[in-house]
Short mmCIF file of C-alpha atoms in Angstrom, two decimals:
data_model
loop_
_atom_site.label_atom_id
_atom_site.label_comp_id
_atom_site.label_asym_id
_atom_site.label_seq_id
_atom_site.Cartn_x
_atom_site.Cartn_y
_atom_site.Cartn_z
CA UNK A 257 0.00 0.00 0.00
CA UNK A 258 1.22 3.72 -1.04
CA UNK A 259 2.05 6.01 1.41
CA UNK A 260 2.41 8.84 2.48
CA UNK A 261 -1.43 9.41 1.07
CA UNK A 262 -2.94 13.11 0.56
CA UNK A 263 -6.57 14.10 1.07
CA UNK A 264 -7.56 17.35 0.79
CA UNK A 265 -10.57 18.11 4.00
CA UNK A 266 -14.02 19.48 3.43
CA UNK A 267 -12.40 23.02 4.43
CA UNK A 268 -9.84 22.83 1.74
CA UNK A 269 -7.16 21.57 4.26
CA UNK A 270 -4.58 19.26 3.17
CA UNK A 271 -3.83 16.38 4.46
CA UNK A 272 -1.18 13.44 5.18
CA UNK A 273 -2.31 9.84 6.13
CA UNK A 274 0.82 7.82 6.58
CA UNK A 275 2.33 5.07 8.80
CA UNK A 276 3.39 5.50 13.00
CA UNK A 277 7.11 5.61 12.94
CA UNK A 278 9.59 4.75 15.83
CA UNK A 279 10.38 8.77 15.72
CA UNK A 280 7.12 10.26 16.20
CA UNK A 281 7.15 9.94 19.70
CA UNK A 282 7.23 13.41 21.21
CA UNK A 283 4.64 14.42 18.61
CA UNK A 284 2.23 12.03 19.65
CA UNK A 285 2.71 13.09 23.46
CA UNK A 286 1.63 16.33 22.31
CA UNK A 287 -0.89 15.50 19.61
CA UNK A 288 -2.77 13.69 23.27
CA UNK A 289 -1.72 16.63 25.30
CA UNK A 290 -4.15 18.38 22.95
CA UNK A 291 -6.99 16.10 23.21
CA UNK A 292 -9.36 17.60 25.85
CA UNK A 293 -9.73 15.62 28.57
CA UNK A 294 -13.57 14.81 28.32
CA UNK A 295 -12.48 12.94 25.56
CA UNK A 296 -9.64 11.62 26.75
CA UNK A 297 -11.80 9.95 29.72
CA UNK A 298 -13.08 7.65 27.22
CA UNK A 299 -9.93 6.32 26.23
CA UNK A 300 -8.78 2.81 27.13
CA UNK A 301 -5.76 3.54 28.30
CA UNK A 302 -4.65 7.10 30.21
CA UNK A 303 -2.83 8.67 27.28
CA UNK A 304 -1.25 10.93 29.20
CA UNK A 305 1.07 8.61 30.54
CA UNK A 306 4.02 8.77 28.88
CA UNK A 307 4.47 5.10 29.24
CA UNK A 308 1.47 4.49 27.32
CA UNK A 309 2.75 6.68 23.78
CA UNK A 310 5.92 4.06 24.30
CA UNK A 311 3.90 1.58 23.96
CA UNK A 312 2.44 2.55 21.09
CA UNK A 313 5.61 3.50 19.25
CA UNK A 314 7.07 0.14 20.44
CA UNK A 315 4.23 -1.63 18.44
CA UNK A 316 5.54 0.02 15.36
CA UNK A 317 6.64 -2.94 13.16
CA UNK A 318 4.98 -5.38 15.19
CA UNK A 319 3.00 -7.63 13.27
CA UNK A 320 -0.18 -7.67 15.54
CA UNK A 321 -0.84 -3.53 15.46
CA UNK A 322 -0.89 -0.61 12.55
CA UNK A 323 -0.76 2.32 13.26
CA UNK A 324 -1.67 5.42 11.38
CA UNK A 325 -1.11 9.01 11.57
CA UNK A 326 -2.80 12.24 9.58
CA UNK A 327 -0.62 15.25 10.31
CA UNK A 328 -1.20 19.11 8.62
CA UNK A 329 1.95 20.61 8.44
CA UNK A 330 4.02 17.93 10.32
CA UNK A 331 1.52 17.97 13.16
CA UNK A 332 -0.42 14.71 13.93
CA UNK A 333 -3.97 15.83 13.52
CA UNK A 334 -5.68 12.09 13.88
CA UNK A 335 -4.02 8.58 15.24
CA UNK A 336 -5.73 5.32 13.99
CA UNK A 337 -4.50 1.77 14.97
CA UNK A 338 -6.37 -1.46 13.80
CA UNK A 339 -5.46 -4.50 16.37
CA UNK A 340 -5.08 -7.62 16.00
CA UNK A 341 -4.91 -10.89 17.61
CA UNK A 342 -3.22 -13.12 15.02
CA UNK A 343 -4.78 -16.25 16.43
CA UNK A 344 -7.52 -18.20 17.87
CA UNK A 345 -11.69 -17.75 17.14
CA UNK A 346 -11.40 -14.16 16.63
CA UNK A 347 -7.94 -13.68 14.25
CA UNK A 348 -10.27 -12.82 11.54
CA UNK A 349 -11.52 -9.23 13.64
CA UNK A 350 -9.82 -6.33 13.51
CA UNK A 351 -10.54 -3.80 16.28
CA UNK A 352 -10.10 0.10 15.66
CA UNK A 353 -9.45 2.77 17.32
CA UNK A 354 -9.17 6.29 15.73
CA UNK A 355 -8.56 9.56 17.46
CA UNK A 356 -8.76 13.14 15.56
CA UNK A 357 -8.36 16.53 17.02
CA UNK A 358 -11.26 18.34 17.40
CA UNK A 359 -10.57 21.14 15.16
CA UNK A 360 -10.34 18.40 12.41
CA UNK A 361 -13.45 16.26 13.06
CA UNK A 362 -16.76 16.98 11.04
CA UNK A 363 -14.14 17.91 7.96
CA UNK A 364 -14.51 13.72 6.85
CA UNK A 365 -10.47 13.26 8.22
CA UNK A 366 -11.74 10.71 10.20
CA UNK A 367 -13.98 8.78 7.29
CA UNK A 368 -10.14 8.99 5.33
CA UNK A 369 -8.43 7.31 8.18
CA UNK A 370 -11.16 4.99 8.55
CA UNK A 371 -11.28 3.74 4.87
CA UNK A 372 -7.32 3.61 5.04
CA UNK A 373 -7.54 1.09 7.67
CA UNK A 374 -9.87 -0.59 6.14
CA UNK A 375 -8.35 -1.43 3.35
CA UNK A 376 -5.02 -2.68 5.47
CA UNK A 377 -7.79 -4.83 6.63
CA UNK A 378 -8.55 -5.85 3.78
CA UNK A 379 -5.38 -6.35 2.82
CA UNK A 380 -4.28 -8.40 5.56
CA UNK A 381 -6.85 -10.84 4.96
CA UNK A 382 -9.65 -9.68 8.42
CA UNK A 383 -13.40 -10.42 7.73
CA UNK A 384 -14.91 -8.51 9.83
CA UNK A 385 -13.58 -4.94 11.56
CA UNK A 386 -15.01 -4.29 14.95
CA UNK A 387 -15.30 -0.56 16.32
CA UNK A 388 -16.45 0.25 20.13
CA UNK A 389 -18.33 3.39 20.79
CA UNK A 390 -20.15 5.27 23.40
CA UNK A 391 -23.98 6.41 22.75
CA UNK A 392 -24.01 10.10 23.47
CA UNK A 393 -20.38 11.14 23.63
CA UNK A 394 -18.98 9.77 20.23
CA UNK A 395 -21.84 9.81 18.15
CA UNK A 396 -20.83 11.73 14.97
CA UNK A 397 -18.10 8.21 15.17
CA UNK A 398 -20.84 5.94 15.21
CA UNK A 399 -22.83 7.84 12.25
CA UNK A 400 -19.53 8.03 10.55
CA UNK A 401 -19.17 4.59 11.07
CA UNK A 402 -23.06 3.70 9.93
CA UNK A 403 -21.90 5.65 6.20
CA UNK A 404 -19.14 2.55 5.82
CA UNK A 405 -21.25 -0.04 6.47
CA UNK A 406 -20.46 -0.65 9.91
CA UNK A 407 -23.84 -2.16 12.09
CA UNK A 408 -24.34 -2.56 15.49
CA UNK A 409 -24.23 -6.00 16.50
CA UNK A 410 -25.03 -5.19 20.45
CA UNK A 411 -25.67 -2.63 22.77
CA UNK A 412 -24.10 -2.84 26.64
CA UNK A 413 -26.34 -0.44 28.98
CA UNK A 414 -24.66 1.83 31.41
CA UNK A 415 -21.28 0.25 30.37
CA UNK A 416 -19.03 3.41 30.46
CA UNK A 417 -19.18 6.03 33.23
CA UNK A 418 -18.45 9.69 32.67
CA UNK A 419 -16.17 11.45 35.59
CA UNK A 420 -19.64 12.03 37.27
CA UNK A 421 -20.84 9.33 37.38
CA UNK A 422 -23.50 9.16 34.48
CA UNK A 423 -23.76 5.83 33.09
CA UNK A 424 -23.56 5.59 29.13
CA UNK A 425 -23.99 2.94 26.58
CA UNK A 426 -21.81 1.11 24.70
CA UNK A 427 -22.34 0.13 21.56
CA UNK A 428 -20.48 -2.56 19.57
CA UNK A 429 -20.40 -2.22 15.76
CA UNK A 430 -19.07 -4.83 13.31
CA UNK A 431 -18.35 -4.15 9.27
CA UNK A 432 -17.92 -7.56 7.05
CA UNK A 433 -15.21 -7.16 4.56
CA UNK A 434 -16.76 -9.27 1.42
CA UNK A 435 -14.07 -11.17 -0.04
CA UNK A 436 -15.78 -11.64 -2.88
CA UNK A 437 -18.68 -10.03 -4.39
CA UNK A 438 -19.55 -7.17 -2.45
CA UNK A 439 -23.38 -6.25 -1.37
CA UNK A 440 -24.02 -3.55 -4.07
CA UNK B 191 -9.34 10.34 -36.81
CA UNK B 192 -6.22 9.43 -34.75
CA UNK B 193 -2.84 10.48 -36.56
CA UNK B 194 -0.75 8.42 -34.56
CA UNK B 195 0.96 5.73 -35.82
CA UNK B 196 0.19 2.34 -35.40
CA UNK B 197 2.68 0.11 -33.42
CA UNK B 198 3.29 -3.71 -33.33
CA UNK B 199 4.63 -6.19 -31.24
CA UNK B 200 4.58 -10.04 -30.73
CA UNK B 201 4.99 -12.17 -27.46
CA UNK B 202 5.26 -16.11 -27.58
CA UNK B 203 2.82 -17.21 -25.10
CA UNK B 204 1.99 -21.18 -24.48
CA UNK B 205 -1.35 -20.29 -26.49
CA UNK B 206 0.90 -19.72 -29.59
CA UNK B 207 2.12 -15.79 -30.52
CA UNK B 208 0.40 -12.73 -29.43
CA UNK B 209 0.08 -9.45 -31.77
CA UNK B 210 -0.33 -6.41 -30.46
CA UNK B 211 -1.50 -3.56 -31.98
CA UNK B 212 -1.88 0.41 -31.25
CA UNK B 213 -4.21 2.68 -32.51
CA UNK B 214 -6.04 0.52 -34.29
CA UNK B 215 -8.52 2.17 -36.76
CA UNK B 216 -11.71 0.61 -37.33
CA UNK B 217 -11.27 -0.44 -40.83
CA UNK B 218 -8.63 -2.39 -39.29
CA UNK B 219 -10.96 -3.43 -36.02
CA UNK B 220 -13.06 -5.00 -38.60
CA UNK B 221 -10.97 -7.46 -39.95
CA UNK B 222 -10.28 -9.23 -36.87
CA UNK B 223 -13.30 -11.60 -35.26
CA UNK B 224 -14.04 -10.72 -31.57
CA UNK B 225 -13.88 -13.67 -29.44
CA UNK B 226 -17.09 -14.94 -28.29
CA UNK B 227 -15.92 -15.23 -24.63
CA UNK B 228 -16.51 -11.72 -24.44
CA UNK B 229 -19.72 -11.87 -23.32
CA UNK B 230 -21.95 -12.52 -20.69
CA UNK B 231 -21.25 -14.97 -17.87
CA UNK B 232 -23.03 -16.39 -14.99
CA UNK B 233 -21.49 -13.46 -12.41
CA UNK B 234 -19.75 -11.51 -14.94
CA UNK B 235 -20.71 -9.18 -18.12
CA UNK B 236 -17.60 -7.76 -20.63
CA UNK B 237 -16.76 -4.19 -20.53
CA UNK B 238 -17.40 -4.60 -24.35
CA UNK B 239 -18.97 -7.81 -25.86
CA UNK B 240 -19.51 -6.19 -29.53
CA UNK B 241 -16.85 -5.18 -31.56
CA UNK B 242 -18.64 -2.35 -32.85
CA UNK B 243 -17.84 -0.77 -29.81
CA UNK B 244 -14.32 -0.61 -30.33
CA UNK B 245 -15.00 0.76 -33.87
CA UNK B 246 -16.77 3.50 -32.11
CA UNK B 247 -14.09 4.26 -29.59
CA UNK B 248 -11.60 4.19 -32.23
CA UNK B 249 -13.02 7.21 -34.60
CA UNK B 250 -12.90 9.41 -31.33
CA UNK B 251 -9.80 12.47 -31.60
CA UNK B 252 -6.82 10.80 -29.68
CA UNK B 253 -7.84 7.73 -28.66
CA UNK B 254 -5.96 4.50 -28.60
CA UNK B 255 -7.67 1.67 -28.67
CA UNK B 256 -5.12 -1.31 -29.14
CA UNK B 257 -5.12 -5.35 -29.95
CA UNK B 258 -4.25 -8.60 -28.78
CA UNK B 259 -4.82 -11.33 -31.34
CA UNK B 260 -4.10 -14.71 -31.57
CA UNK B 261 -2.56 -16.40 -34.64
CA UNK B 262 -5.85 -16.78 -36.46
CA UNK B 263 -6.57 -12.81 -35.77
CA UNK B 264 -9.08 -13.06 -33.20
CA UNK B 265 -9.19 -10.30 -31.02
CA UNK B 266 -8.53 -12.06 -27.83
CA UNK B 267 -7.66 -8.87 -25.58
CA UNK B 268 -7.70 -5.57 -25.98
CA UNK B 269 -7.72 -1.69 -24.21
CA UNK B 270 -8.94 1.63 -24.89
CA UNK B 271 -7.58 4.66 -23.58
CA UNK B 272 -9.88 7.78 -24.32
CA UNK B 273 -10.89 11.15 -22.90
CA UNK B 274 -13.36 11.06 -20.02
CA UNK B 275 -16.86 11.59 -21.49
CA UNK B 276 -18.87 15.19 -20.13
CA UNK B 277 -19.94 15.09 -17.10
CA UNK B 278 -17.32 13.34 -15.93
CA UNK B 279 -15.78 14.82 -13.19
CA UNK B 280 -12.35 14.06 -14.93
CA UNK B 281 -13.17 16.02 -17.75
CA UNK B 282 -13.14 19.21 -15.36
CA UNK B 283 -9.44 19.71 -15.07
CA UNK B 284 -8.27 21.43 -18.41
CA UNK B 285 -9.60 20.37 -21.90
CA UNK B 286 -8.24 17.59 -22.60
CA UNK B 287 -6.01 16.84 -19.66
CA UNK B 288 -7.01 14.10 -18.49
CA UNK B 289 -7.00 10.91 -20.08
CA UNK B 290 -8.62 7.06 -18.95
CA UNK B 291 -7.80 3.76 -19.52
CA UNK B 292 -11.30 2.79 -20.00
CA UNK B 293 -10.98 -0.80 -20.50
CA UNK B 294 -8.27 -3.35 -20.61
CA UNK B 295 -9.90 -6.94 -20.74
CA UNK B 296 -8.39 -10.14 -22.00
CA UNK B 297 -10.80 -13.55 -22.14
CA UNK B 298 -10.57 -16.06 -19.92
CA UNK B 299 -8.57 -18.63 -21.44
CA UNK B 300 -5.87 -16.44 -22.71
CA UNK B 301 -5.40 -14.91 -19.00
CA UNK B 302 -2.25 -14.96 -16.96
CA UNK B 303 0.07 -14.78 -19.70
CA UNK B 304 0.99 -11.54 -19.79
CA UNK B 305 -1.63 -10.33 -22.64
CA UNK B 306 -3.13 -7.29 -20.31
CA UNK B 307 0.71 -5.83 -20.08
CA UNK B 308 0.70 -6.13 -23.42
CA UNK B 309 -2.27 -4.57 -24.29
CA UNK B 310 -1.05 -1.74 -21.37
CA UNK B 311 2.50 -1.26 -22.97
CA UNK B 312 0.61 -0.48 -26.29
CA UNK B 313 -2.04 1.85 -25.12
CA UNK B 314 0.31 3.90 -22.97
CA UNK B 315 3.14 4.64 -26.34
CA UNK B 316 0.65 7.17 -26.99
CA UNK B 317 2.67 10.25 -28.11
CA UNK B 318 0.79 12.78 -25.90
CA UNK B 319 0.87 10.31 -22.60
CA UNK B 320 3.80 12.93 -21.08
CA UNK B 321 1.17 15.22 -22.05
CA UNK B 322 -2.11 13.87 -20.16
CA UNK B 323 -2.57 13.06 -16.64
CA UNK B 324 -3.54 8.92 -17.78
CA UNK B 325 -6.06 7.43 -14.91
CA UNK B 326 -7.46 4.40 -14.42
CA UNK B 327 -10.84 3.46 -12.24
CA UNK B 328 -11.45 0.34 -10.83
CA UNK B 329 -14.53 -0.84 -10.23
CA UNK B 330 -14.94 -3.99 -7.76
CA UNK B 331 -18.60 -4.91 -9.36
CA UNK B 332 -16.77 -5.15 -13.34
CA UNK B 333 -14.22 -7.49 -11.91
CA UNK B 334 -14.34 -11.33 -12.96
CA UNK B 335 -13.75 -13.00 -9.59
CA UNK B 336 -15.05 -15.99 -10.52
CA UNK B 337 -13.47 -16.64 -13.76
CA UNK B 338 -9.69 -15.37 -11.73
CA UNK B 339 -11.03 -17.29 -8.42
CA UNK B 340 -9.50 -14.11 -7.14
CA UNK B 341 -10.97 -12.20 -4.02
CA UNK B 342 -11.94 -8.71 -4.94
CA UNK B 343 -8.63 -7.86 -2.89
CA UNK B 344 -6.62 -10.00 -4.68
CA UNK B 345 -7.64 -8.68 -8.01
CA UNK B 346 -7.30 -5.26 -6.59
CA UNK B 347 -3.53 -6.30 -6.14
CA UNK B 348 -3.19 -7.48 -9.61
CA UNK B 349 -4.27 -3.97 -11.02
CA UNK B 350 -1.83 -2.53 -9.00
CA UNK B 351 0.72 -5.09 -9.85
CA UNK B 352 -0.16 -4.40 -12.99
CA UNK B 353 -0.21 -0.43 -13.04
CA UNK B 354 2.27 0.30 -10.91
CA UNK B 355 5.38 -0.36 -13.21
CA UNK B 356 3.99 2.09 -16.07
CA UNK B 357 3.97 4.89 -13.59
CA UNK B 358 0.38 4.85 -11.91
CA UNK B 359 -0.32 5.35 -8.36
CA UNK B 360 -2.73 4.89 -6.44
CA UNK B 361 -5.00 8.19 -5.18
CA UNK B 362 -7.59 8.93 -2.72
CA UNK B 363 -10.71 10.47 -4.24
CA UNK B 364 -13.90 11.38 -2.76
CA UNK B 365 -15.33 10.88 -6.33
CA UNK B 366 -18.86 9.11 -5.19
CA UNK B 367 -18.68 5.65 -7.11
CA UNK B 368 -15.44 5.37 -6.55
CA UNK B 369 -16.17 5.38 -2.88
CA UNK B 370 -19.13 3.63 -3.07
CA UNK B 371 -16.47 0.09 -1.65
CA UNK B 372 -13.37 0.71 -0.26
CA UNK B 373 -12.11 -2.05 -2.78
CA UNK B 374 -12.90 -0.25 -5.65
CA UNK B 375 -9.29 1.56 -7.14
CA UNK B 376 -8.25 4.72 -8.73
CA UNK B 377 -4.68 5.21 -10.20
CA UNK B 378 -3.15 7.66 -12.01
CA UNK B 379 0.07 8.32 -14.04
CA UNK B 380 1.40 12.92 -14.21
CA UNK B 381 2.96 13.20 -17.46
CA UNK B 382 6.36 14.54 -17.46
CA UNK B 383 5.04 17.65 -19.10
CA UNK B 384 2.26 18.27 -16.83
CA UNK B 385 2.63 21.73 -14.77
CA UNK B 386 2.98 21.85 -11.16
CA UNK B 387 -0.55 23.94 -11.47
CA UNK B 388 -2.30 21.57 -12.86
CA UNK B 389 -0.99 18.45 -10.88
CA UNK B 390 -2.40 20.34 -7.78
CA UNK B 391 -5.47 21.06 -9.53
CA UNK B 392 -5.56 17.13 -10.07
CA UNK B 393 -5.25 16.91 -6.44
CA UNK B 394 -8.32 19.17 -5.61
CA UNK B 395 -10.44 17.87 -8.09
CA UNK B 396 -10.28 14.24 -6.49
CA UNK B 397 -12.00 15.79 -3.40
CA UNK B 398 -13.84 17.54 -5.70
CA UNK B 399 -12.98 20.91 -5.19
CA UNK B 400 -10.95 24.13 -7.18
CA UNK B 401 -7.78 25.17 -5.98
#
């Protein structure tokens, strides 16, 4: 797959989508430094910790994680990884995870990273591509991830709590990657 | 008319030798016999399945559309490349800019040996290609998967494979049928002689915008 990619946002901005690299450390530390912390809550791991950007950069190369980056300017704007197990019942799922900025979300960055990862998916053989979101904090995500086909395959009630306390759902959505003829 | 010259070439395949021919004009289109296996199939239709539509193509200003035969001239591959019709959003850039490789199909039993690089070498010695910003869309639902017993990734591959060393790579676009599955594929080859102006109005107008 080609990379670096360009996309040009629905404001006119360009764009890089390109691999994580062993260097981009300190840039990712602050690309999360600039995530506000509301959003940050929802996280599965406390990006914050230093430890935890290691970890991510130590993945690079690693056959079970890819990582993805969209930077303006040579700042990371979005991060994207699709997971894998590489074994057992579920080695054909991917799981995603995509953070963006929020100066660059409604612009379609994310739907760009999304598709990207799909297609290393795709590429990499996966079936289906699994994405975990919470009901009333990350909904433009789920929409965005309703206008690639993703579905929800199951809802878990009150499963995420916000720093208050308020209970929230979470809701699991699957997309099948056809191998063969698609559904159109 | 075209004005460009015709070229030829020959490669020994184990099906006997393959001609290949450029700019083929349609006096010359219709001395050859198209071979019936392009045509419809249980899961898969032809791009073309009448030679009458290469005739057509070939009468248009510029276009190449360009031969494989067998020994016993039957057309048993072939490609056009032609400018995007109007309406197209390819057609925006500058007049005549842009250019596609609307087809490039060989039947089934002559596949895998080597006939659609062939057919590519010959469409792409057009004289203008330095000239033209050349693209190519792929669409996963015109594939024949089950005629390759490819999986509409794997034959996404094999277009690359196959574009790749001419020059083409591959682009994001936010053109809508393009997007429609994130298998389908658009490539492009920049002429030498395009401007730096117009490459970046390429790169607009596949997010469908003006500089």
């Amino acid at each position: 797959m080609r990379y670096p990619k360009e996309v040009v946002l629905k404001d006119k901005t360009e764009a890089i989508i390109r691999p994580l690299e062993k260097t981009d450390e300190p840039k990712l530390l602050e690309f999360y430094a600039a995530i506000p912390e509301k959003d940050r809550w929802y996280m599965r791991h406390d990006v914050m910790e230093p430890a935890v950007v290691r970890m991510m950069i130590k993945a690079v190369g690693r056959g079970n994680v890819f990582s993805t980056l969209a930077t303006v300017d040579d700042d990371i704007v979005a991060h994207a990884s699709l997971l894998m197990r590489g074994f057992g019942s579920t080695r054909h799922v991917g799981r995603l995870r995509i953070t963006v900025l929020p100066e660059y979300r409604h612009k379609r960055l994310g739907t760009w990273v999304l598709l990207d990862l799909i297609q290393v998916a795709m590429d990499r053989g996966l079936n289906d591509i699994r994405a975990d979101f919470v009901i009333g904090i990350e909904d433009a995500a789920i929409e965005a991830a309703h206008k690639l086909d993703f579905f929800k395959v199951a809802v878990i009630p009150g499963y995420a709590k916000s720093p208050r306390g308020t209970r929230y759902d979470l809701q699991i959505m699957v997309k099948r990657l056809h191998r063969t003829w698609s559904d159109f | 008319m075209n004005q460009a010259v015709s070229q030829d070439s020959r490669r020994t395949t184990p099906n006997g030798t393959t001609r290949f021919r450029s700019f083929c004009a349609p006096d010359e289109i219709r001395r050859y016999t198209f071979s019936p296996q392009f045509g419809a199939h249980a899961t898969y239709r032809s791009l073309y399945t009448k030679r009458e539509s290469l005739e057509k193509n070939a009468e248009k200003p510029d276009t190449n559309v360009s031969l494989a035969l067998s020994e016993d001239d039957l057309i048993i591959g072939f490609g056009v490349l032609a400018y995007p019709g109007h309406g197209e959003r390819w057609a925006e850039l500058q007049p005549q800019v842009m250019m596609e490789v609307k087809a490039i199909e060989v039947c089934r039993s002559w596949r895998s040996l080597g006939i659609a690089k062939g057919i590519l070498e010959m469409l792409l010695c057009h004289p203008l290609r330095e000239d033209k910003i050349i693209y190519m869309v792929g669409y996963s639902w015109t594939w024949d998967l089950d005629g390759t017993k490819k999986t509409a990734q794997q034959y996404r591959g094999m277009l690359i494979r196959l574009f790749e060393p001419f020059g083409f790579l591959e682009y994001q676009t936010n053109e809508p049928n393009i997007c429609l599955k994130p298998e389908n594929l658009f490539m492009g080859r920049v002429g030498s002689r395009i401007t730096p102006e117009t490459e970046k109005g390429f790169k607009w107008l596949r997010f469908g915008m003006t500089p």
